[in-house]
Structures are given as C-alpha cells and as structure tokens.
Amino acid sequence: MTEEPSAQPLLQIALRVEQDIFVIRQRGREVAAVVGLEHQDQVRIATALSEVARDLLRTAGGADVSFHVDAGADGRFHLRADLAPVSPLPDDRYQPQSGAVSRLVDTLSVSTVEGVTVVRMSRRVPANAPMPTPERFAEFRTELGRTAPGSALDELTVQNGQLISALDEVRSQRDELAVLNEELAETNRGVLALYNQLTEELEETNRGVVALYAELDEKSAQLRAASESKSRFLANVSHELRAPVTAIIGLGRLLTDSASDPLTDEQGRQVDLIRSSAADLLNLVNELLDLAKAESGRIEPDVTEVDLRPLFGQLRGTLRALATRPEVELVVEELTGPALLRTDEVLLGQVLRNLLHNGLKFTERGEVRLRASQHGDRWQFEVSDTGPGIAPELHDRIFEEFYQIPGATRVGGTGLGLPYARRLVTLLGGSLELTSAAGEGSTFTVSLPTGGA
Ligand code: ADP
C-alpha cells in the first residue's frame, strides 16, 4: 500500500519551448537535492528529465511537469516526476526513448489514466535522508520557491561542470581498469607457468609409466616363455621315460610268468619290487604328462550333456577297490531326480576320482563322502572326509606341484594330483576350493557352471 505524504506536488513546471528543457533539468536536480538524493542520483534524474522533456516537446509540443514524493511499498520514499503531454502522443504505444534513459532512474513508464497519458519516472530516496513529513514538505516548497530558475547559460555551465566530473570519473575508472588488466595478465602468466610445470611433470610420470609397462610386458613374456619351456620339458621327458618304464614292467611280468623258468624266492621278491617300483614310476610319468598337457593348453574339453547318475555309479564301482580300510566308509550319495549338466564327462570323472582317492588315502577312520547339489546355474560337488585335515596356511601350498604335507600324512603319491585337478576344473570353467582345519577333516568343493565352460 502506498501513502502520499502530500497530495500536493512539490513543484510544477510547464514545458513549452526549448528553453524550458534547461529549466526542467535544473529544477529537477534541485528538487532531487532538496528531498535528499545523492549527487550522482541528482544528475541522473535531471538528465533523464531533460531527455524525456526534449522528446515530448518534439512529439507532443510540450508537457506539464510535476514533482512528488511517494512512500513506496518497500517502506522507502521515492521522488516521482510526472510529465503529462499537452497533446495526444503520436503513437499509443509511445516508449520513452531508449533503454539508456530508463537506466538512469528506478522506474520509467508511460501510463494512461482516465484518458490522460503521463510519462512517469521515479528514483528512490536514500534511507538516511530526513523523513519527508508535511512540515518538511512545506520547507521544501519554500526552499524551491527561493531559488529562481537560472538561465540556459547557467544550466549549460552546470552541465559542463557535470560533464567534466563525469569525464574525470571515466578516466579514473579507465586507470583502475588498466591496473586490473595488468593484474589479470600477471595472474595469467602465473597460471600458464604452473600449467607448463604440471604438463612437464605429467609427461615425466607418463614416460615412467610407459617404461614400467614395457618392463612388465618383457617380464611377463619371459615368464610365459619359462613356463612354456617347463611344460615342454615335462612333456618330452615324460614321453621319453614312458617307453623304457613300460618295457621294465613288461619284462618283469615276463620273468614271473608261469611259462618262464622258475625263480628262487629271493629272485621272485626282487622282481616284484622292480615291478612295483616301475609301476610307481609309470604312474608319476603319466601324471607329469597329464599336467604338462593341461598346462600347455593341449587339453580340449569335450563338452556334452552329462547325466551325473551313471558317472556316480562308475565312481562307486571303481573306488570301492581302493577303499581297503574296513574302518573307512566310502559314500557316493544317490542323486534324486535327473542330474544333468554340460561338461566334459571324462575330465570331471578324473577330478572327482582324484579327490575321492586322496580322501581314502589320508583317512584312517570314518568316511569319505561325495555329494552333488545344484545351486542356481552351478553344480557343486563336495568331497569330504574325516581324515587329518589341512592347516589353513597350507591350503595354497597343496595346490603347488610336487608339494606334499610332511609327516604322518605322507602316504605315497606324487604331489601332482591336486594341481592337476585344479587345472582341469579351471579348463571346465569352474573352481576348486578347500575348507579344512588340522584335525577336522577336509572338504574339497568343485563348482561348475551347469551350461558348460
Ligand atoms: P598326492 O596325493 O599325490 O600326494 P596331491 O596333489 O593330490 O598329491 O596332494 C598333495 C598333498 O596334499 C598330499 O600329499 C597331502 O599331504 C595333502 N592332501 C591332499 N588331500 C588330502 C586330504 N583329503 N586330507 C589330508 N591331506 C590331503
């Protein structure tokens, strides 16, 4: 809500001839000074007034100008100047000149009230200006009455003064700008130097990383070559050993054959020893050959749809012969319902046989059990035993080639079974893990994808 401290205008001036523009400008500045506008604002509103006045004189032949003070909705006072043209404006949509004028004041508008068009502008009075009470208004009027309007020359002189001070201000602003520009250029130079330094450091780091990668590539190529030559060596040696060992076994069998000349008891025992040692050797050679083949990637899994029930039946049959201890029970659990998965049946059979065989080898009493179950898109095979168990710190080591846990559990074998089993399971797209603790038995878990590798 706005409240008019005084309905009476502070001052009224008629604009009819060119000369009046100077008077309006001068009086406008005086009114602004009297109500408490700061110097800059006085010049601003005076300039806006003279511009609009010149415009109205040209387009409408003159106007009646009046000055008022309003209390605004923001609780502040505003100096308002109304310019009512003396004849209708040429165009209803008359706009007070350019935006440059409207920037000089807070509001500049053209409004038509009850058929009368008024160009209205206002500028806010600073908060620290004295309150414009009715008494103050009376004083304003007397003050304004005292100062008679000067001549156009006077006003021109004042305008000149104002122009000079405005020019001064522009000059000082330009100097400030030059200082700022210099500072900016300095900052830019700093940023550029920092950027160059960072770029250099980055390039240096990059060169280091590239060199490191080259070294790594070289090392891994060397490792690959070493591993390949190890596999090749194992394969060749095993292959070359197999023929003579097979020959020894064959010859041993011939010596003890009933068709051969009878041997003395001692000779018979020694030939048996030769045969069993040769059989052990053949076993080792065969395992080495298998492992070398698996490592060199020469085993191609033959993936087909496998029904686990006959495979389990087979395992039950072949391993029963190895379960020689009466205190140890071999349990291959029955599968309820169809148990199908896509995998290489021979390789899976080898892995499970190997794990079950280990269980039977190392378990003195209790049981060795194979259980299979499906979990989502994977099959899990658990081979558990009630044997001596394996301490956690050895869980990785027993999957190393030739590693056998020293001590009581060492009962023959080569130390190649588990690494081979893990290789095969990996080839089939699965994993082989161990859960065990010393004295608590062991559980080896094979997990395979149902859909094949
Ligand atoms: P091998 O059985 O021919 O010695 P493996 O690679 O199959 O070779 O096993 C490595 C070692 O891991 C075995 O010598 C044995 O010390 C330990 N081990 C394997 N299976 C079991 C098990 N079920 N219980 C206890 N120890 C085991």
Tab-separated table of C-alpha atoms and ligand atoms in Angstrom:
chain	number	residue	atom	x	y	z
A	1	MET	CA	0.000	0.000	0.000
A	2	THR	CA	1.315	3.450	-0.849
A	3	GLU	CA	0.616	6.530	1.148
A	4	GLU	CA	1.016	10.051	-0.165
A	5	PRO	CA	2.687	12.252	2.437
A	6	SER	CA	1.360	15.167	0.409
A	7	ALA	CA	-1.103	15.095	-2.465
A	8	GLN	CA	0.146	18.499	-3.495
A	9	PRO	CA	3.057	18.381	-5.922
A	10	LEU	CA	6.327	19.762	-4.626
A	11	LEU	CA	6.814	21.773	-7.768
A	12	GLN	CA	5.167	22.219	-11.137
A	13	ILE	CA	6.821	23.449	-14.318
A	14	ALA	CA	5.433	23.944	-17.800
A	15	LEU	CA	7.370	22.677	-20.817
A	16	ARG	CA	6.517	24.666	-23.921
A	17	VAL	CA	9.697	25.904	-25.571
A	18	GLU	CA	13.308	24.681	-25.952
A	19	GLN	CA	14.426	26.983	-23.100
A	20	ASP	CA	12.131	25.111	-20.652
A	21	ILE	CA	14.160	21.923	-21.052
A	22	PHE	CA	17.050	23.624	-19.244
A	23	VAL	CA	14.743	24.877	-16.520
A	24	ILE	CA	13.250	21.376	-16.002
A	25	ARG	CA	16.715	19.898	-15.846
A	26	GLN	CA	17.921	22.459	-13.352
A	27	ARG	CA	14.801	22.377	-11.179
A	28	GLY	CA	14.702	18.602	-11.319
A	29	ARG	CA	18.201	18.495	-9.867
A	30	GLU	CA	17.255	20.985	-7.173
A	31	VAL	CA	14.146	19.009	-6.176
A	32	ALA	CA	16.283	15.868	-6.023
A	33	ALA	CA	18.782	17.669	-3.797
A	34	VAL	CA	16.085	19.024	-1.532
A	35	VAL	CA	14.456	15.602	-0.922
A	36	GLY	CA	17.851	14.099	-0.133
A	37	LEU	CA	19.011	12.213	-3.276
A	38	GLU	CA	22.770	11.852	-3.529
A	39	HIS	CA	24.760	13.935	-6.003
A	40	GLN	CA	25.062	11.172	-8.619
A	41	ASP	CA	21.344	10.465	-8.412
A	42	GLN	CA	20.512	14.143	-8.743
A	43	VAL	CA	22.448	14.263	-12.030
A	44	ARG	CA	20.853	11.015	-13.186
A	45	ILE	CA	17.258	12.049	-12.676
A	46	ALA	CA	17.957	15.538	-14.077
A	47	THR	CA	19.456	14.009	-17.224
A	48	ALA	CA	16.539	11.597	-17.619
A	49	LEU	CA	14.118	14.519	-17.193
A	50	SER	CA	15.781	16.651	-19.848
A	51	GLU	CA	15.918	13.732	-22.299
A	52	VAL	CA	12.227	12.869	-21.889
A	53	ALA	CA	11.311	16.573	-21.941
A	54	ARG	CA	13.153	17.071	-25.241
A	55	ASP	CA	11.317	14.084	-26.660
A	56	LEU	CA	7.869	15.292	-25.516
A	57	LEU	CA	8.491	18.817	-26.835
A	58	ARG	CA	9.270	17.346	-30.230
A	59	THR	CA	6.464	14.763	-30.393
A	60	ALA	CA	3.630	16.362	-28.368
A	61	GLY	CA	4.541	20.058	-28.428
A	62	GLY	CA	5.144	20.224	-24.659
A	63	ALA	CA	4.096	18.846	-21.282
A	64	ASP	CA	3.189	19.779	-17.706
A	65	VAL	CA	5.822	18.539	-15.304
A	66	SER	CA	5.164	17.913	-11.609
A	67	PHE	CA	7.338	16.528	-8.813
A	68	HIS	CA	6.038	14.411	-5.912
A	69	VAL	CA	7.353	12.308	-3.059
A	70	ASP	CA	5.660	8.898	-2.534
A	71	ALA	CA	6.027	6.388	0.228
A	72	GLY	CA	6.759	3.102	-1.569
A	73	ALA	CA	5.611	-0.402	-0.615
A	74	ASP	CA	9.217	-1.111	0.392
A	75	GLY	CA	8.888	1.441	3.223
A	76	ARG	CA	11.210	3.886	1.408
A	77	PHE	CA	10.392	7.254	-0.162
A	78	HIS	CA	10.623	7.846	-3.880
A	79	LEU	CA	10.965	11.082	-5.810
A	80	ARG	CA	8.456	10.913	-8.678
A	81	ALA	CA	8.295	13.174	-11.738
A	82	ASP	CA	5.179	13.127	-13.928
A	83	LEU	CA	5.333	14.583	-17.434
A	84	ALA	CA	1.792	14.981	-18.876
A	85	PRO	CA	1.955	15.765	-22.635
A	86	VAL	CA	-0.137	18.749	-23.738
A	87	SER	CA	-1.487	16.954	-26.829
A	88	PRO	CA	-2.009	13.244	-27.545
A	89	LEU	CA	1.148	11.353	-28.279
A	90	PRO	CA	1.518	10.254	-31.934
A	91	ASP	CA	1.507	6.616	-31.043
A	92	ASP	CA	-0.429	4.856	-28.274
A	93	ARG	CA	2.470	2.590	-27.691
A	94	TYR	CA	4.837	5.529	-27.129
A	95	GLN	CA	8.018	4.362	-25.409
A	96	PRO	CA	10.186	6.882	-23.616
A	97	GLN	CA	13.243	6.762	-25.832
A	98	SER	CA	15.995	4.264	-25.416
A	99	GLY	CA	16.870	1.966	-22.556
A	100	ALA	CA	19.742	4.286	-21.695
A	101	VAL	CA	17.315	6.778	-20.162
A	102	SER	CA	15.466	4.118	-18.176
A	103	ARG	CA	18.757	3.019	-16.662
A	104	LEU	CA	19.189	6.459	-15.102
A	105	VAL	CA	16.113	6.068	-12.886
A	106	ASP	CA	14.480	3.252	-10.898
A	107	THR	CA	11.211	3.267	-12.855
A	108	LEU	CA	10.235	4.858	-16.171
A	109	SER	CA	6.784	4.152	-17.600
A	110	VAL	CA	4.060	5.568	-19.780
A	111	SER	CA	0.585	5.117	-18.346
A	112	THR	CA	-2.810	6.354	-19.398
A	113	VAL	CA	-5.143	7.149	-16.504
A	114	GLU	CA	-8.694	8.214	-17.413
A	115	GLY	CA	-7.638	9.118	-20.933
A	116	VAL	CA	-4.675	11.212	-19.774
A	117	THR	CA	-1.254	9.921	-20.718
A	118	VAL	CA	1.570	10.530	-18.264
A	119	VAL	CA	5.262	9.699	-18.585
A	120	ARG	CA	6.317	8.818	-15.072
A	121	MET	CA	9.783	8.291	-13.618
A	122	SER	CA	10.975	7.753	-10.067
A	123	ARG	CA	14.135	7.366	-8.067
A	124	ARG	CA	14.436	6.025	-4.542
A	125	VAL	CA	15.411	8.421	-1.765
A	126	PRO	CA	18.262	7.017	0.372
A	127	ALA	CA	17.298	5.660	3.784
A	128	ASN	CA	19.456	8.184	5.606
A	129	ALA	CA	17.587	11.195	4.092
A	130	PRO	CA	15.368	13.087	6.548
A	131	MET	CA	11.745	11.868	6.786
A	132	PRO	CA	9.583	13.929	4.377
A	133	THR	CA	6.867	14.960	6.906
A	134	PRO	CA	4.192	17.520	5.919
A	135	GLU	CA	6.340	20.149	7.703
A	136	ARG	CA	9.341	19.149	5.645
A	137	PHE	CA	7.196	19.477	2.516
A	138	ALA	CA	6.329	22.996	3.431
A	139	GLU	CA	10.053	23.719	3.909
A	140	PHE	CA	10.856	22.029	0.561
A	141	ARG	CA	8.376	24.278	-1.183
A	142	THR	CA	9.773	27.447	0.360
A	143	GLU	CA	13.322	26.365	-0.413
A	144	LEU	CA	12.425	25.661	-4.033
A	145	GLY	CA	10.487	28.927	-4.207
A	146	ARG	CA	13.579	30.818	-3.061
A	147	THR	CA	15.783	29.603	-5.872
A	148	ALA	CA	14.713	31.252	-9.045
A	149	PRO	CA	15.234	29.274	-12.238
A	150	GLY	CA	18.518	30.261	-13.827
A	151	SER	CA	19.177	30.979	-17.457
A	152	ALA	CA	20.009	28.437	-20.118
A	153	LEU	CA	23.619	29.605	-19.915
A	154	ASP	CA	23.710	28.925	-16.161
A	155	GLU	CA	22.368	25.482	-16.732
A	156	LEU	CA	24.858	24.917	-19.554
A	157	THR	CA	27.691	25.882	-17.221
A	158	VAL	CA	26.408	23.459	-14.604
A	159	GLN	CA	26.051	20.779	-17.254
A	160	ASN	CA	29.614	21.401	-18.390
A	161	GLY	CA	30.835	21.004	-14.837
A	162	GLN	CA	28.931	17.766	-14.549
A	163	LEU	CA	30.355	16.536	-17.846
A	164	ILE	CA	33.893	17.280	-16.694
A	165	SER	CA	33.406	15.412	-13.421
A	166	ALA	CA	31.815	12.511	-15.342
A	167	LEU	CA	34.852	12.500	-17.652
A	168	ASP	CA	37.145	12.509	-14.628
A	169	GLU	CA	35.301	9.553	-13.258
A	170	VAL	CA	35.595	7.716	-16.592
A	171	ARG	CA	39.325	8.445	-16.641
A	172	SER	CA	39.864	7.152	-13.125
A	173	GLN	CA	37.813	4.082	-13.957
A	174	ARG	CA	39.957	3.548	-17.040
A	175	ASP	CA	43.102	3.766	-14.894
A	176	GLU	CA	41.636	1.276	-12.453
A	177	LEU	CA	40.794	-0.993	-15.378
A	178	ALA	CA	44.371	-0.761	-16.652
A	179	VAL	CA	45.657	-1.804	-13.199
A	180	LEU	CA	43.176	-4.651	-13.112
A	181	ASN	CA	44.199	-5.726	-16.607
A	182	GLU	CA	47.834	-5.754	-15.608
A	183	GLU	CA	46.997	-7.877	-12.548
A	184	LEU	CA	44.983	-10.220	-14.724
A	185	ALA	CA	47.837	-10.561	-17.204
A	186	GLU	CA	50.182	-11.317	-14.287
A	187	THR	CA	47.818	-13.968	-12.933
A	188	ASN	CA	47.549	-15.443	-16.423
A	189	ARG	CA	51.315	-15.666	-16.695
A	190	GLY	CA	51.393	-17.442	-13.304
A	191	VAL	CA	48.691	-19.898	-14.317
A	192	LEU	CA	50.458	-20.584	-17.592
A	193	ALA	CA	53.759	-21.247	-15.816
A	194	LEU	CA	52.000	-23.604	-13.386
A	195	TYR	CA	50.267	-25.350	-16.260
A	196	ASN	CA	53.564	-25.817	-18.098
A	197	GLN	CA	55.178	-27.204	-14.975
A	198	LEU	CA	52.281	-29.599	-14.389
A	199	THR	CA	52.333	-30.699	-18.018
A	200	GLU	CA	56.031	-31.423	-17.754
A	201	GLU	CA	55.551	-33.410	-14.547
A	202	LEU	CA	52.686	-35.312	-16.118
A	203	GLU	CA	54.770	-36.120	-19.173
A	204	GLU	CA	57.593	-37.292	-16.968
A	205	THR	CA	55.216	-39.518	-14.976
A	206	ASN	CA	53.780	-40.830	-18.225
A	207	ARG	CA	57.224	-41.686	-19.520
A	208	GLY	CA	57.862	-43.555	-16.238
A	209	VAL	CA	54.609	-45.486	-16.516
A	210	VAL	CA	55.287	-46.373	-20.142
A	211	ALA	CA	58.755	-47.639	-19.230
A	212	LEU	CA	57.292	-49.637	-16.351
A	213	TYR	CA	54.727	-51.210	-18.627
A	214	ALA	CA	57.383	-52.117	-21.173
A	215	GLU	CA	59.380	-53.772	-18.379
A	216	LEU	CA	56.303	-55.610	-17.136
A	217	ASP	CA	55.482	-56.815	-20.650
A	218	GLU	CA	59.019	-58.059	-21.057
A	219	LYS	CA	58.923	-59.822	-17.663
A	220	SER	CA	55.607	-61.493	-18.378
A	221	ALA	CA	56.866	-62.584	-21.819
A	222	GLN	CA	59.919	-64.077	-20.090
A	223	LEU	CA	57.685	-65.792	-17.533
A	224	ARG	CA	55.440	-67.139	-20.254
A	225	ALA	CA	58.461	-68.442	-22.155
A	226	ALA	CA	59.865	-70.041	-18.978
A	227	SER	CA	56.550	-71.664	-18.162
A	228	GLU	CA	56.169	-72.922	-21.725
A	229	SER	CA	59.643	-74.419	-21.771
A	230	LYS	CA	58.974	-76.066	-18.391
A	231	SER	CA	55.799	-77.666	-19.759
A	232	ARG	CA	57.620	-78.711	-22.929
A	233	PHE	CA	60.433	-80.193	-20.887
A	234	LEU	CA	57.999	-82.105	-18.654
A	235	ALA	CA	56.095	-83.401	-21.664
A	236	ASN	CA	59.239	-84.507	-23.504
A	237	VAL	CA	60.892	-86.133	-20.502
A	238	SER	CA	57.698	-87.922	-19.503
A	239	HIS	CA	57.156	-89.124	-23.008
A	240	GLU	CA	60.725	-90.394	-23.313
A	241	LEU	CA	60.529	-92.090	-19.900
A	242	ARG	CA	57.284	-93.853	-20.570
A	243	ALA	CA	58.644	-96.316	-23.147
A	244	PRO	CA	61.554	-97.694	-21.041
A	245	VAL	CA	59.416	-97.881	-17.890
A	246	THR	CA	56.677	-99.737	-19.745
A	247	ALA	CA	59.386	-102.076	-21.052
A	248	ILE	CA	60.674	-102.752	-17.499
A	249	ILE	CA	57.154	-103.596	-16.324
A	250	GLY	CA	56.606	-105.883	-19.309
A	251	LEU	CA	59.928	-107.634	-18.779
A	252	GLY	CA	59.233	-108.051	-15.062
A	253	ARG	CA	55.881	-109.630	-15.888
A	254	LEU	CA	57.655	-111.993	-18.319
A	255	LEU	CA	60.178	-113.017	-15.662
A	256	THR	CA	57.444	-114.023	-13.215
A	257	ASP	CA	55.257	-115.590	-15.883
A	258	SER	CA	54.499	-119.285	-15.251
A	259	ALA	CA	55.874	-120.128	-18.680
A	260	SER	CA	59.289	-118.758	-17.749
A	261	ASP	CA	61.976	-120.542	-15.818
A	262	PRO	CA	61.127	-120.628	-12.140
A	263	LEU	CA	62.896	-118.068	-9.972
A	264	THR	CA	64.199	-118.573	-6.483
A	265	ASP	CA	62.093	-116.983	-3.724
A	266	GLU	CA	64.615	-114.198	-3.333
A	267	GLN	CA	64.687	-113.522	-7.066
A	268	GLY	CA	60.883	-113.507	-7.131
A	269	ARG	CA	60.757	-110.915	-4.335
A	270	GLN	CA	63.292	-108.720	-6.107
A	271	VAL	CA	61.448	-108.914	-9.431
A	272	ASP	CA	58.191	-107.967	-7.621
A	273	LEU	CA	59.995	-104.984	-6.148
A	274	ILE	CA	61.258	-103.982	-9.590
A	275	ARG	CA	57.708	-104.285	-10.972
A	276	SER	CA	56.055	-102.244	-8.230
A	277	SER	CA	58.750	-99.535	-8.408
A	278	ALA	CA	58.352	-99.411	-12.166
A	279	ALA	CA	54.550	-99.154	-11.736
A	280	ASP	CA	55.029	-96.203	-9.340
A	281	LEU	CA	57.397	-94.624	-11.826
A	282	LEU	CA	54.910	-95.081	-14.663
A	283	ASN	CA	52.243	-93.505	-12.513
A	284	LEU	CA	54.451	-90.475	-11.895
A	285	VAL	CA	55.365	-90.221	-15.555
A	286	ASN	CA	51.714	-90.384	-16.587
A	287	GLU	CA	50.706	-87.695	-14.094
A	288	LEU	CA	53.534	-85.451	-15.250
A	289	LEU	CA	52.428	-85.929	-18.826
A	290	ASP	CA	48.814	-85.092	-17.935
A	291	LEU	CA	49.821	-81.950	-16.071
A	292	ALA	CA	52.142	-80.804	-18.859
A	293	LYS	CA	49.343	-81.307	-21.366
A	294	ALA	CA	46.853	-79.369	-19.226
A	295	GLU	CA	49.334	-76.531	-18.702
A	296	SER	CA	50.250	-76.202	-22.327
A	297	GLY	CA	46.550	-75.898	-23.189
A	298	ARG	CA	46.624	-79.074	-25.225
A	299	ILE	CA	43.607	-80.497	-23.435
A	300	GLU	CA	40.440	-79.540	-25.276
A	301	PRO	CA	37.394	-80.276	-23.117
A	302	ASP	CA	34.825	-82.343	-24.969
A	303	VAL	CA	31.646	-80.759	-23.616
A	304	THR	CA	28.450	-82.801	-23.849
A	305	GLU	CA	25.250	-83.209	-21.869
A	306	VAL	CA	26.307	-85.359	-18.910
A	307	ASP	CA	23.971	-87.318	-16.654
A	308	LEU	CA	25.617	-87.487	-13.260
A	309	ARG	CA	23.839	-90.643	-12.125
A	310	PRO	CA	25.782	-93.145	-14.302
A	311	LEU	CA	29.000	-91.205	-13.643
A	312	PHE	CA	28.460	-91.550	-9.886
A	313	GLY	CA	27.693	-95.239	-10.333
A	314	GLN	CA	31.016	-95.675	-12.101
A	315	LEU	CA	32.892	-93.851	-9.350
A	316	ARG	CA	31.246	-96.008	-6.716
A	317	GLY	CA	32.411	-99.142	-8.571
A	318	THR	CA	35.999	-98.145	-9.337
A	319	LEU	CA	36.785	-96.596	-5.987
A	320	ARG	CA	35.408	-99.408	-3.901
A	321	ALA	CA	38.518	-101.356	-4.863
A	322	LEU	CA	40.672	-98.610	-3.325
A	323	ALA	CA	38.676	-98.397	-0.082
A	324	THR	CA	40.657	-101.099	1.624
A	325	ARG	CA	40.379	-99.934	5.246
A	326	PRO	CA	37.369	-101.506	6.981
A	327	GLU	CA	37.165	-98.502	9.335
A	328	VAL	CA	36.579	-96.127	6.421
A	329	GLU	CA	33.293	-95.996	4.571
A	330	LEU	CA	33.059	-94.656	1.024
A	331	VAL	CA	29.742	-92.916	0.420
A	332	VAL	CA	28.807	-91.636	-3.036
A	333	GLU	CA	25.415	-90.078	-2.338
A	334	GLU	CA	22.455	-91.022	-4.515
A	335	LEU	CA	21.147	-88.299	-6.769
A	336	THR	CA	17.434	-87.786	-6.559
A	337	GLY	CA	15.899	-86.943	-9.917
A	338	PRO	CA	17.659	-86.099	-13.170
A	339	ALA	CA	21.075	-84.523	-12.712
A	340	LEU	CA	22.230	-83.005	-15.977
A	341	LEU	CA	24.975	-80.554	-16.788
A	342	ARG	CA	27.060	-79.662	-19.820
A	343	THR	CA	30.699	-80.561	-19.229
A	344	ASP	CA	33.484	-82.972	-20.181
A	345	GLU	CA	32.497	-86.229	-18.517
A	346	VAL	CA	35.961	-87.794	-18.636
A	347	LEU	CA	37.715	-84.780	-17.097
A	348	LEU	CA	35.053	-84.365	-14.385
A	349	GLY	CA	35.381	-88.089	-13.611
A	350	GLN	CA	39.174	-87.706	-13.296
A	351	VAL	CA	38.844	-84.778	-10.889
A	352	LEU	CA	36.302	-86.484	-8.608
A	353	ARG	CA	38.222	-89.759	-8.658
A	354	ASN	CA	41.394	-87.922	-7.733
A	355	LEU	CA	39.735	-86.152	-4.773
A	356	LEU	CA	37.991	-89.298	-3.544
A	357	HIS	CA	41.229	-91.250	-3.885
A	358	ASN	CA	43.054	-88.632	-1.773
A	359	GLY	CA	40.302	-88.862	0.849
A	360	LEU	CA	40.665	-92.631	1.006
A	361	LYS	CA	44.462	-92.379	1.100
A	362	PHE	CA	44.608	-89.972	4.037
A	363	THR	CA	41.587	-91.019	6.136
A	364	GLU	CA	42.199	-93.717	8.753
A	365	ARG	CA	38.688	-93.995	10.119
A	366	GLY	CA	35.264	-92.571	9.486
A	367	GLU	CA	34.088	-91.843	5.975
A	368	VAL	CA	34.822	-90.288	2.613
A	369	ARG	CA	31.712	-88.802	1.008
A	370	LEU	CA	30.767	-87.360	-2.390
A	371	ARG	CA	27.687	-85.193	-2.538
A	372	ALA	CA	26.362	-83.159	-5.510
A	373	SER	CA	23.803	-80.373	-5.494
A	374	GLN	CA	22.586	-77.726	-7.880
A	375	HIS	CA	22.601	-74.027	-6.870
A	376	GLY	CA	21.091	-71.747	-9.491
A	377	ASP	CA	23.198	-72.110	-12.631
A	378	ARG	CA	26.007	-74.049	-10.941
A	379	TRP	CA	26.602	-77.604	-9.795
A	380	GLN	CA	28.558	-78.173	-6.607
A	381	PHE	CA	30.467	-81.366	-5.844
A	382	GLU	CA	31.678	-81.785	-2.280
A	383	VAL	CA	34.257	-84.416	-1.450
A	384	SER	CA	34.556	-84.524	2.322
A	385	ASP	CA	36.470	-86.812	4.634
A	386	THR	CA	37.068	-87.385	8.313
A	387	GLY	CA	40.839	-87.533	7.809
A	388	PRO	CA	43.654	-85.500	9.414
A	389	GLY	CA	42.567	-82.181	7.916
A	390	ILE	CA	44.852	-79.490	6.494
A	391	ALA	CA	46.056	-76.401	8.371
A	392	PRO	CA	44.844	-73.136	6.730
A	393	GLU	CA	48.386	-71.917	5.993
A	394	LEU	CA	48.892	-74.964	3.746
A	395	HIS	CA	45.680	-74.519	1.719
A	396	ASP	CA	47.521	-72.769	-1.113
A	397	ARG	CA	50.652	-74.881	-0.935
A	398	ILE	CA	48.972	-78.244	-1.512
A	399	PHE	CA	47.884	-76.962	-4.939
A	400	GLU	CA	51.546	-76.431	-5.863
A	401	GLU	CA	53.258	-79.050	-7.988
A	402	PHE	CA	55.069	-81.765	-6.028
A	403	TYR	CA	54.068	-80.345	-2.637
A	404	GLN	CA	53.152	-82.951	-0.035
A	405	ILE	CA	52.489	-82.177	3.601
A	406	PRO	CA	55.441	-83.572	5.521
A	407	GLY	CA	54.839	-86.034	8.337
A	408	ALA	CA	52.360	-88.757	9.072
A	409	THR	CA	50.019	-87.967	6.180
A	410	ARG	CA	52.690	-88.710	3.622
A	411	VAL	CA	51.475	-91.956	2.104
A	412	GLY	CA	52.924	-92.308	-1.363
A	413	GLY	CA	51.746	-90.279	-4.307
A	414	THR	CA	53.484	-87.614	-6.332
A	415	GLY	CA	52.120	-84.254	-5.177
A	416	LEU	CA	50.754	-83.679	-8.661
A	417	GLY	CA	47.120	-84.755	-8.183
A	418	LEU	CA	45.674	-81.530	-6.751
A	419	PRO	CA	47.413	-79.078	-9.117
A	420	TYR	CA	46.219	-81.218	-11.999
A	421	ALA	CA	42.667	-81.380	-10.619
A	422	ARG	CA	42.565	-77.609	-10.248
A	423	ARG	CA	43.854	-77.138	-13.819
A	424	LEU	CA	41.110	-79.383	-15.169
A	425	VAL	CA	38.367	-77.656	-13.173
A	426	THR	CA	39.592	-74.273	-14.448
A	427	LEU	CA	39.519	-75.645	-18.002
A	428	LEU	CA	35.878	-76.613	-17.400
A	429	GLY	CA	35.080	-73.033	-16.339
A	430	GLY	CA	34.783	-73.824	-12.639
A	431	SER	CA	36.692	-73.596	-9.375
A	432	LEU	CA	38.185	-75.982	-6.838
A	433	GLU	CA	38.298	-74.809	-3.223
A	434	LEU	CA	39.222	-76.344	0.100
A	435	THR	CA	37.684	-75.945	3.542
A	436	SER	CA	39.644	-77.620	6.291
A	437	ALA	CA	41.480	-77.255	9.563
A	438	ALA	CA	44.031	-79.542	11.146
A	439	GLY	CA	42.291	-82.434	12.914
A	440	GLU	CA	38.863	-81.667	11.479
A	441	GLY	CA	38.759	-83.483	8.155
A	442	SER	CA	38.716	-81.803	4.748
A	443	THR	CA	36.126	-80.766	2.216
A	444	PHE	CA	37.138	-80.102	-1.391
A	445	THR	CA	34.416	-78.293	-3.342
A	446	VAL	CA	34.233	-78.299	-7.131
A	447	SER	CA	31.866	-75.721	-8.565
A	448	LEU	CA	30.942	-75.955	-12.275
A	449	PRO	CA	28.612	-73.946	-14.494
A	450	THR	CA	25.548	-76.002	-15.481
A	451	GLY	CA	25.699	-74.684	-19.034
A	452	GLY	CA	29.336	-75.651	-19.653
A	453	ALA	CA	32.582	-73.644	-19.913
B	1	ADP	P1	49.460	-86.679	-3.657
B	1	ADP	O1	48.139	-87.086	-3.133
B	1	ADP	O2	49.893	-87.450	-4.842
B	1	ADP	O3	50.497	-86.540	-2.619
B	1	ADP	P2	48.118	-84.257	-4.212
B	1	ADP	O4	48.496	-83.082	-5.041
B	1	ADP	O5	46.848	-84.917	-4.549
B	1	ADP	O6	49.326	-85.215	-4.251
B	1	ADP	O7	48.048	-83.786	-2.717
B	1	ADP	C1	49.108	-83.004	-2.170
B	1	ADP	C2	49.179	-83.184	-0.674
B	1	ADP	O8	48.035	-82.599	-0.066
B	1	ADP	C3	49.135	-84.600	-0.212
B	1	ADP	O9	50.422	-85.178	-0.250
B	1	ADP	C4	48.640	-84.473	1.224
B	1	ADP	O10	49.716	-84.094	2.059
B	1	ADP	C5	47.668	-83.315	1.116
B	1	ADP	N1	46.261	-83.810	0.964
B	1	ADP	C6	45.579	-83.941	-0.204
B	1	ADP	N2	44.338	-84.380	0.053
B	1	ADP	C7	44.211	-84.522	1.381
B	1	ADP	C8	43.160	-84.936	2.262
B	1	ADP	N3	41.983	-85.304	1.800
B	1	ADP	N4	43.417	-84.933	3.582
B	1	ADP	C9	44.610	-84.545	4.073
B	1	ADP	N5	45.638	-84.141	3.292
B	1	ADP	C10	45.454	-84.143	1.961
